[in-house]
Coordinates of C-alpha atoms in Angstrom, one line a residue:
X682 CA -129.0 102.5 -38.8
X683 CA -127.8 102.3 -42.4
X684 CA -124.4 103.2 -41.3
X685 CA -124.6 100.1 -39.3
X686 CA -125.7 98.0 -41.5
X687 CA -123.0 99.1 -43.9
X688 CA -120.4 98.4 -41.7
X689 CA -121.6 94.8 -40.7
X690 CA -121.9 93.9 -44.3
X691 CA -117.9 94.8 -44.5
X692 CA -117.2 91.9 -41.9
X693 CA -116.9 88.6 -41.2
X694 CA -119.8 86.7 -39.8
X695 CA -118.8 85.7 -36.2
X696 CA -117.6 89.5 -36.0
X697 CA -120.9 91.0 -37.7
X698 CA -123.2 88.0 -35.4
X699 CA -121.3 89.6 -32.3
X700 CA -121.8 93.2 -33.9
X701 CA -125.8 92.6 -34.1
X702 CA -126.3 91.3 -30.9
X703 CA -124.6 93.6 -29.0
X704 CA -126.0 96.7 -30.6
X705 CA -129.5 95.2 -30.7
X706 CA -129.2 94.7 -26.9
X707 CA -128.1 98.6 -26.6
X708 CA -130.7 99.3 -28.8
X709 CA -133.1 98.0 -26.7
X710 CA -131.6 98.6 -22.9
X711 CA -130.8 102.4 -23.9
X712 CA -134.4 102.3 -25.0
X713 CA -136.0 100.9 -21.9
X714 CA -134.2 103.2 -19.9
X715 CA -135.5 106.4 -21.6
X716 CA -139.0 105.8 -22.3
X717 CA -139.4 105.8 -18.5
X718 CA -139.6 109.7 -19.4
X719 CA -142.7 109.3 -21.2
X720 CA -144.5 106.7 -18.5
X721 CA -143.8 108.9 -15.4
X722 CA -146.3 111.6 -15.9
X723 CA -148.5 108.7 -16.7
X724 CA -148.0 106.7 -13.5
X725 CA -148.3 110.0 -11.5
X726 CA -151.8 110.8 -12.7
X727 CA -152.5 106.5 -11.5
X728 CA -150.5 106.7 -7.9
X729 CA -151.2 110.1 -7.2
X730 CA -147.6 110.7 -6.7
X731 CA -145.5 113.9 -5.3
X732 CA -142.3 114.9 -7.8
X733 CA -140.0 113.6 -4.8
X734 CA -141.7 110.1 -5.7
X735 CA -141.8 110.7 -9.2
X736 CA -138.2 111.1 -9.0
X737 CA -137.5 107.9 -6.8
X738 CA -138.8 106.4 -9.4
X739 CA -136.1 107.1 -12.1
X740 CA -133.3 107.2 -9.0
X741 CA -134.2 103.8 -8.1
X742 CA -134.4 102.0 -12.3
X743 CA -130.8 104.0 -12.3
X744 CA -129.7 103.3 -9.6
X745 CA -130.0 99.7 -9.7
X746 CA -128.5 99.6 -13.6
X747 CA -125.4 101.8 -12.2
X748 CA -125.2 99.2 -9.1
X749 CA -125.3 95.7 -10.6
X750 CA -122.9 97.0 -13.7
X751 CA -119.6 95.8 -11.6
X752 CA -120.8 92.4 -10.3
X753 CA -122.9 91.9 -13.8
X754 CA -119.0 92.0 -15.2
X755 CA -117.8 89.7 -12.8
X756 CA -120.4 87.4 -13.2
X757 CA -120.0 87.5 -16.8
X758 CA -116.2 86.5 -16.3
X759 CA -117.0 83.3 -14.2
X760 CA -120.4 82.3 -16.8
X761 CA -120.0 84.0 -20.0
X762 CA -120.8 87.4 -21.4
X763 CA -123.9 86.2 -24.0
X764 CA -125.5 83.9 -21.6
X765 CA -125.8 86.9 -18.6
X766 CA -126.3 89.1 -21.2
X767 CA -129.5 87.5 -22.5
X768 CA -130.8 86.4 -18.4
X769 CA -130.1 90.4 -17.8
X770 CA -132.3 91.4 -20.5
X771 CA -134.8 88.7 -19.8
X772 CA -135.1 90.5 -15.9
X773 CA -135.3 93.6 -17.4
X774 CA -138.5 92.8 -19.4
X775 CA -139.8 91.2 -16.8
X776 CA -139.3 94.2 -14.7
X777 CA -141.7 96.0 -17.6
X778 CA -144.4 93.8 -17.3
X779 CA -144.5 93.6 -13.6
X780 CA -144.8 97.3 -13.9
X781 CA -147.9 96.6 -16.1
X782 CA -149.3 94.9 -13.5
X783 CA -148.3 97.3 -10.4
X784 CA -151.6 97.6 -8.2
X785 CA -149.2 100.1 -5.9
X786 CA -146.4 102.5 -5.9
X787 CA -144.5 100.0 -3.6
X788 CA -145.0 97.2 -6.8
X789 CA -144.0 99.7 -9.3
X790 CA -140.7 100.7 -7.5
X791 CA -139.9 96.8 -7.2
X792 CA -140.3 96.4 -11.1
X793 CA -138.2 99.1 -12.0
X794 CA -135.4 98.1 -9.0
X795 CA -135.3 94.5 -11.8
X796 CA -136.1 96.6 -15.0
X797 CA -132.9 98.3 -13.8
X798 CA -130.9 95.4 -11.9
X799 CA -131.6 93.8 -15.8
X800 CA -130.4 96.7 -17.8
X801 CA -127.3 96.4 -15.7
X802 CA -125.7 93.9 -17.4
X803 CA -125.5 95.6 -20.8
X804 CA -123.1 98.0 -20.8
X805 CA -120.1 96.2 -19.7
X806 CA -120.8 93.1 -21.4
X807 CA -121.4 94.6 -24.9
X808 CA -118.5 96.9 -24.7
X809 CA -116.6 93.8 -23.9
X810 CA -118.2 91.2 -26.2
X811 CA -117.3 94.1 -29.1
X812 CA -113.7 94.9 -28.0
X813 CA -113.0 90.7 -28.3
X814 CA -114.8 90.2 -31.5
X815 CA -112.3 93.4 -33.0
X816 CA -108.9 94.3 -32.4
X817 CA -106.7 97.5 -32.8
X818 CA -108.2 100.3 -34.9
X819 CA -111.1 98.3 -35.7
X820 CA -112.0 97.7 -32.2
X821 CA -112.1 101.9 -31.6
X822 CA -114.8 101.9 -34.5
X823 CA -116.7 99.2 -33.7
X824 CA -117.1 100.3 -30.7
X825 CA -118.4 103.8 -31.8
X826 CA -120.6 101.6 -33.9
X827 CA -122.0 99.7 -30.5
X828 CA -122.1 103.0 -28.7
X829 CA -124.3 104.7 -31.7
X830 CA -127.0 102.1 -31.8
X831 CA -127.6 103.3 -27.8
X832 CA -129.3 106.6 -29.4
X833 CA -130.8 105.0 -31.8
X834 CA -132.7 103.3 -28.5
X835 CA -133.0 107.0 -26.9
X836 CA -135.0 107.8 -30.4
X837 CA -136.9 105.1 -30.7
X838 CA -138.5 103.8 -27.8
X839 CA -139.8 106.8 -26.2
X840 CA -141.7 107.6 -29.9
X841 CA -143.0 104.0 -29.9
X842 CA -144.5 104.0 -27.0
X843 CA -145.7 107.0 -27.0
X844 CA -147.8 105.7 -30.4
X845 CA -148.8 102.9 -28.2
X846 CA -150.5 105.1 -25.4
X847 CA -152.2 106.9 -28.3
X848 CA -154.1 102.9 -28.7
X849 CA -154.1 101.5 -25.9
X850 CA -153.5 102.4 -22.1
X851 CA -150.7 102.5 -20.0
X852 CA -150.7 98.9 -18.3
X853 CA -151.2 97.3 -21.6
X854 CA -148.4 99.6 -23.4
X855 CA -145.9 98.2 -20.7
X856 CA -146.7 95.3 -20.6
X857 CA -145.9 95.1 -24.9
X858 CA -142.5 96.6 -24.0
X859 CA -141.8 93.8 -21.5
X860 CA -142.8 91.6 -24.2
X861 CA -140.3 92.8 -26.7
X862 CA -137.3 92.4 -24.2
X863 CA -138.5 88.5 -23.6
X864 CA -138.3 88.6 -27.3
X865 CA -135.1 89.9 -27.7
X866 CA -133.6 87.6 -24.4
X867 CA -134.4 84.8 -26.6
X868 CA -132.8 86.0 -29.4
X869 CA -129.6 86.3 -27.4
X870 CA -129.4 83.4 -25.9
X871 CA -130.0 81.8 -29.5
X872 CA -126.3 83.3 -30.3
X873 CA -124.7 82.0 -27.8
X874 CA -121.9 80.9 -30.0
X875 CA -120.5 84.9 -29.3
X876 CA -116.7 84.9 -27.8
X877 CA -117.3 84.4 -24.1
X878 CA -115.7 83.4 -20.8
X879 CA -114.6 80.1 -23.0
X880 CA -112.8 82.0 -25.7
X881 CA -111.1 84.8 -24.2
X882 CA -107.8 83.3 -23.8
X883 CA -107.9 81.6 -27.2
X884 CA -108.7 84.8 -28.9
X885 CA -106.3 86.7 -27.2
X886 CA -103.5 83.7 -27.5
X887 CA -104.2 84.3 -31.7
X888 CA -104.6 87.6 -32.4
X889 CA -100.7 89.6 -31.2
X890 CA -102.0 92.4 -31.4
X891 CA -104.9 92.1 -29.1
X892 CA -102.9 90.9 -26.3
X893 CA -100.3 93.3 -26.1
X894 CA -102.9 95.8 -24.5
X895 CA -101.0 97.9 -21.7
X896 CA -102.3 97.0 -18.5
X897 CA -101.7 100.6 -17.1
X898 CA -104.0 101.4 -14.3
X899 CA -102.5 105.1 -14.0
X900 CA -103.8 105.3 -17.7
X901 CA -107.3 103.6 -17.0
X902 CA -107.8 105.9 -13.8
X903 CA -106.9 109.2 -16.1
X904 CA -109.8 108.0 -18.9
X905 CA -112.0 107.0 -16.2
X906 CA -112.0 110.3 -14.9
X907 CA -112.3 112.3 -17.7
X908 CA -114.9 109.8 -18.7
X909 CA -117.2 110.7 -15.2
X910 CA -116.7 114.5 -16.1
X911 CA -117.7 114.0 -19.8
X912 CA -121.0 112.2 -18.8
X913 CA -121.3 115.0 -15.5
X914 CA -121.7 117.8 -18.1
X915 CA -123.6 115.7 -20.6
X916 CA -126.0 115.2 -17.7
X917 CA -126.1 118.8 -16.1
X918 CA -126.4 120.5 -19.4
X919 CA -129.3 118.3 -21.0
X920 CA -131.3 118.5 -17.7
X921 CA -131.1 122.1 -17.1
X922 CA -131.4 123.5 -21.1
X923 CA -135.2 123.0 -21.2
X924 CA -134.8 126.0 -18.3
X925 CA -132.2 127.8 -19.6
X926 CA -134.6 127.7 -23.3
X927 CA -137.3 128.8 -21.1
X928 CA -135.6 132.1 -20.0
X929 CA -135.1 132.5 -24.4
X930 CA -138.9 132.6 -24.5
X931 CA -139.6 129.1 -25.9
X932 CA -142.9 127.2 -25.0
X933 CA -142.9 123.4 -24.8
X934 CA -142.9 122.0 -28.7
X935 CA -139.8 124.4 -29.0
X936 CA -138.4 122.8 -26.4
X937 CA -139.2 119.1 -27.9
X938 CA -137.7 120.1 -30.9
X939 CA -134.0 121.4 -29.4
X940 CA -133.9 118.2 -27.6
X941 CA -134.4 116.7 -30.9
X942 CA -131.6 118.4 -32.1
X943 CA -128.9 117.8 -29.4
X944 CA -130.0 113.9 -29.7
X945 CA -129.7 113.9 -33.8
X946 CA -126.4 115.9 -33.4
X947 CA -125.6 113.0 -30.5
X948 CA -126.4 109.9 -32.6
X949 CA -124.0 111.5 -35.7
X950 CA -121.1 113.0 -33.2
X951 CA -120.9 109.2 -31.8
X952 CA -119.9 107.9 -35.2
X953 CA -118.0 111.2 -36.3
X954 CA -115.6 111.1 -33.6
X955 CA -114.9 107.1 -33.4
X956 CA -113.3 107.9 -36.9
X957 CA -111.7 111.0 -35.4
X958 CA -110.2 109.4 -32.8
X959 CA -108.9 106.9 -35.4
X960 CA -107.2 110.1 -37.2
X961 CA -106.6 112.3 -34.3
X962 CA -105.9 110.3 -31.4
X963 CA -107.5 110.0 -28.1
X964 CA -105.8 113.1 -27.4
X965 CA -106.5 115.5 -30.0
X966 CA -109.7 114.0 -30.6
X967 CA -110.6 114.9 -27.3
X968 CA -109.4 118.2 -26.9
X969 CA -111.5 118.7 -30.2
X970 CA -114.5 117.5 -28.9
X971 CA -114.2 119.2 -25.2
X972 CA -113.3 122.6 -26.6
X973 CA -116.5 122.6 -28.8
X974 CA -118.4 121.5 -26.3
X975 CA -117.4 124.3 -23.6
X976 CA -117.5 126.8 -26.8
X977 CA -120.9 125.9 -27.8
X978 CA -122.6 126.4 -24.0
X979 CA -121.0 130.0 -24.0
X980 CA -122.1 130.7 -27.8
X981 CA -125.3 129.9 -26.3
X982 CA -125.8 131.5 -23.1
X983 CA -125.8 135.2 -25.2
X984 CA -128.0 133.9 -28.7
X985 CA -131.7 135.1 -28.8
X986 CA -134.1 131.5 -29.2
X987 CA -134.2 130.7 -32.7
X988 CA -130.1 131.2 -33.3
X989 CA -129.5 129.4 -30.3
X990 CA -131.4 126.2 -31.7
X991 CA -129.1 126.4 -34.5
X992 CA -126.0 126.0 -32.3
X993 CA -127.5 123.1 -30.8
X994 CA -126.8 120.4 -33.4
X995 CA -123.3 121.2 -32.9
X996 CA -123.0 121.3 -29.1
X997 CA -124.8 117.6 -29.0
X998 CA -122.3 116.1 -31.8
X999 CA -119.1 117.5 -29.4
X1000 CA -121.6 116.5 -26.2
X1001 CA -122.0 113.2 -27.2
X1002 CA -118.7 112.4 -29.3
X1003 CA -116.4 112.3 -26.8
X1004 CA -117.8 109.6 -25.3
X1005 CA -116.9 107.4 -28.6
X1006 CA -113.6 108.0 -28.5
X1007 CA -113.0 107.1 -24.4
X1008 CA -114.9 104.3 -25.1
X1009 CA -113.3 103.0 -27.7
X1010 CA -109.9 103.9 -25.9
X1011 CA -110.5 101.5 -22.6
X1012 CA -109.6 97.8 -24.8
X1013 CA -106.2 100.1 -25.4
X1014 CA -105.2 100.6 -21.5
X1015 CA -106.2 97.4 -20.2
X1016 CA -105.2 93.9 -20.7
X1017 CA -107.5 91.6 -22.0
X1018 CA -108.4 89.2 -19.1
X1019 CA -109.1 92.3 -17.3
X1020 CA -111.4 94.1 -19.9
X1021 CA -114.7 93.2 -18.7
X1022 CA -114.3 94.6 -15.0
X1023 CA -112.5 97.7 -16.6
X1024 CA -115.9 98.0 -18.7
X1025 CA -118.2 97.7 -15.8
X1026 CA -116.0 100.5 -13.5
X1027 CA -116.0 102.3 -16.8
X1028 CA -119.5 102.6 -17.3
X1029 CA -120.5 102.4 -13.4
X1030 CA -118.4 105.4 -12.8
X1031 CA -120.2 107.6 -15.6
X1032 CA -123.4 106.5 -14.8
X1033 CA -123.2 107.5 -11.3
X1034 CA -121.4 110.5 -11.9
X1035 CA -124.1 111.2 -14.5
X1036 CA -126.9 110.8 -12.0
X1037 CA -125.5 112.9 -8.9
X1038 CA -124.3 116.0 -11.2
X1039 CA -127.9 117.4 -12.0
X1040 CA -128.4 117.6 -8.3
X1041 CA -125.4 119.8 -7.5
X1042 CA -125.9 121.7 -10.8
X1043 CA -129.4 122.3 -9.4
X1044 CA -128.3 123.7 -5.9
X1045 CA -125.7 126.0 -7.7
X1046 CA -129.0 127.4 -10.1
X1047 CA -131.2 127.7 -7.0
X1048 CA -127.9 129.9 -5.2
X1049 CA -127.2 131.6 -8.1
X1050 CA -128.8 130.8 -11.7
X1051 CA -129.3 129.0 -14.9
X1052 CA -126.6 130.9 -16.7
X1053 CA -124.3 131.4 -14.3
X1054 CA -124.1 127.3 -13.9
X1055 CA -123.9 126.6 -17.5
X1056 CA -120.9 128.9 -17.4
X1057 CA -119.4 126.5 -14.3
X1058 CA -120.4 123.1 -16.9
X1059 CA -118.3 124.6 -19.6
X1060 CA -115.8 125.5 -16.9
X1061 CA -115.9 121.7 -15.4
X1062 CA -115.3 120.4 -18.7
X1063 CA -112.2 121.8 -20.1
X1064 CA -110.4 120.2 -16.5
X1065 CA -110.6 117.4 -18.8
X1066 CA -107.8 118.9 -21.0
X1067 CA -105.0 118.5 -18.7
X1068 CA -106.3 115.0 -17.7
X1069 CA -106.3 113.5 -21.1
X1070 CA -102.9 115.3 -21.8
X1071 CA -101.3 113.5 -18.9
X1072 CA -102.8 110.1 -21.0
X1073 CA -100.0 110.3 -23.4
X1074 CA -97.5 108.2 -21.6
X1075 CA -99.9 105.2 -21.3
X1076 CA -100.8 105.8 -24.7
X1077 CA -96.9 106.2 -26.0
X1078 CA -96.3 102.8 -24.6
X1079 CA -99.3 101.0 -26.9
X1080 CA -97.7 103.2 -29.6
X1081 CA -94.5 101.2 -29.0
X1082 CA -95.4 97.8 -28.9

């Protein structure tokens, strides 16, 4: 958070304003969609639900953030970014508190289909609102900023209310959390004066540099697909390492500490490799981060427990890096009247590959095993190597301009 906070204090106040609000909204989205881990065992014990219905409920708050991402963009486009960014945050918290007041497991998948249809509107919009507010090299690291304060959100709001169960129950707990996102809708929609649907083309009219983005859809597709197999092994890896732990001899707090780890080596390899992708390149940058990440799930696979926990730190800083610096390359590839769609396919298309991969990494363990298919993750995700090799054309022609 400091790092954050060091870097607003280095920039103007319309750009710092835009900065806040867009990382407090992925602060608090990222947050709301990971503390669902905490409430599910919780709402199990009060439905009396099977693990297929346990896991319809994080499908369906997924699902429904992965679906409305595209026409949240669109929507955005025709009534501004800030003012659908704070109604989507508004739906999501109330999504919270209707799940506080669930009396059924057909009410509780309702709320979460609008705690996820809410969280839906984040992604693209922040990305975009961020990639206005900052042009050229300062866009690629503001964006890494943005994309940091997300884990921040995976940290927080799972240990908060976890301390809130320990006080009060369940329905109450929720019911707080919906709270807080009305809270922070409010605060949104206070700063509406953020660059919008109003501003683009005035923005992008003054500032050369920004408007000189390559429209290249060849070059969008390429970073779009490494960016779906990046978040497939991200996925597939972090769902199936409590297992694959398991087989190392470690009980559960082990296990709650390794996940520690990879998110702590996460949160720092977000803002590490925005500034290497500054230095390196898209390209090398990525190569850098792919390698270690393939390199640190086979340096794994052989370690006994305790020397495989020391590994992890690294593999989360390359798992989680590379996503920083595609991020931060999409404002390069696309023109700037057709960012925010590029945004929402962006983050649709790694969401949803994100959600289907632990389910055909799961059929592969149950043929074969745990090992075997973290040996075909680290195989999946060097194919992005040749992919962001065939981005340098696209990226020769930004160089050019």
């Amino acid at each position: 958070m400091s790092l954050i906070a060091a870097a607003l204090g280095r920039i103007a106040a319309p750009e710092r304003r835009t900065m806040a609000v867009a990382c407090g909204a992925h602060i608090l989205h990222d947050g709301y969609t990971d503390l669902l881990y905490v409430l599910l065992p919780l709402w199990q014990a009060q439905f009396g639900l099977g693990y297929a219905e346990v896991g319809l409920l994080r499908a369906l708050y997924v699902g429904a953030m992965a679906g409305f991402q595209i026409p949240a963009g669109a929507i955005a486009e025709r009534f501004g970014g800030p003012l659908v960014l704070g109604l989507g945050t508004a739906l999501a918290g109330i999504g919270y508190l209707i799940a506080g007041a669930s009396i059924g497991f057909a009410m509780l998948l309702g709320a979460l289909v609008i705690g996820g249809l809410g969280s839906g509107v984040q992604h693209p919009i922040g990305a975009h609102l961020v990639s206005q507010a900052f042009s050229g090299a300062r866009s690629r690291q503001a964006l890494a900023g943005y994309n940091f304060s997300g884990d921040l959100g995976k940290m927080v709001f799972p240990a908060a209310t976890a301390w809130l169960l320990t006080v009060m129950d369940w329905r109450s707990a929720t019911t707080v959390i919906g709270i807080v996102g009305l809270c922070a809708a409010v605060a949104i929609l206070a700063a509406r004066g953020l660059p919008g649907r109003d501003t683009v083309v005035e923005k992008a009219a003054d500032n050369p540099e920004t408007t000189e983005a390559v429209p290249s859809g060849h070059g969008f597709s390429l970073l779009l697909s490494i960016a779906m197999i990046d978040s497939a092994t991200r996925m597939g890896f972090l769902t199936f390492l409590p297992f694959l732990l398991q087989m190392k001899g470690a009980d559960l707090p082990t296990i709650g500490i390794a996940l520690t780890l990879i998110f702590t080596g996460g949160a720092v390899g977000k803002l590490v490799c925005g500034w290497l992708g500054t230095r390196l390149g898209v390209v090398g940058a990525t190569w850098v981060t792919e390698g270690l990440t393939a390199a640190g799930i086979l340096a794994l696979l052989p370690l006994p427990l305790f020397a495989g926990l020391a590994v992890l730190l690294l593999i989360g800083a390359a798992l989680n890096g590379t996503s920083s610096v595609l991020y931060g390359t999409v404002p390069e590839l696309v023109a700037t009247e057709r960012r925010q769609r590029a945004f929402s396919i962006f983050y649709t298309g790694g969401v949803g590959a994100g959600a289907l991969s632990p389910v055909l990494y799961g059929m592969v363990s149950d043929l074969l095993s745990v090992p075997v298919m973290m040996v075909l993750i680290a195989g999946v995700v060097l194919t992005t190597l040749p992919l962001v090799w065939g981005l340098r054309p696209a990226l020769r022609k930004i160089a050019a301009r």
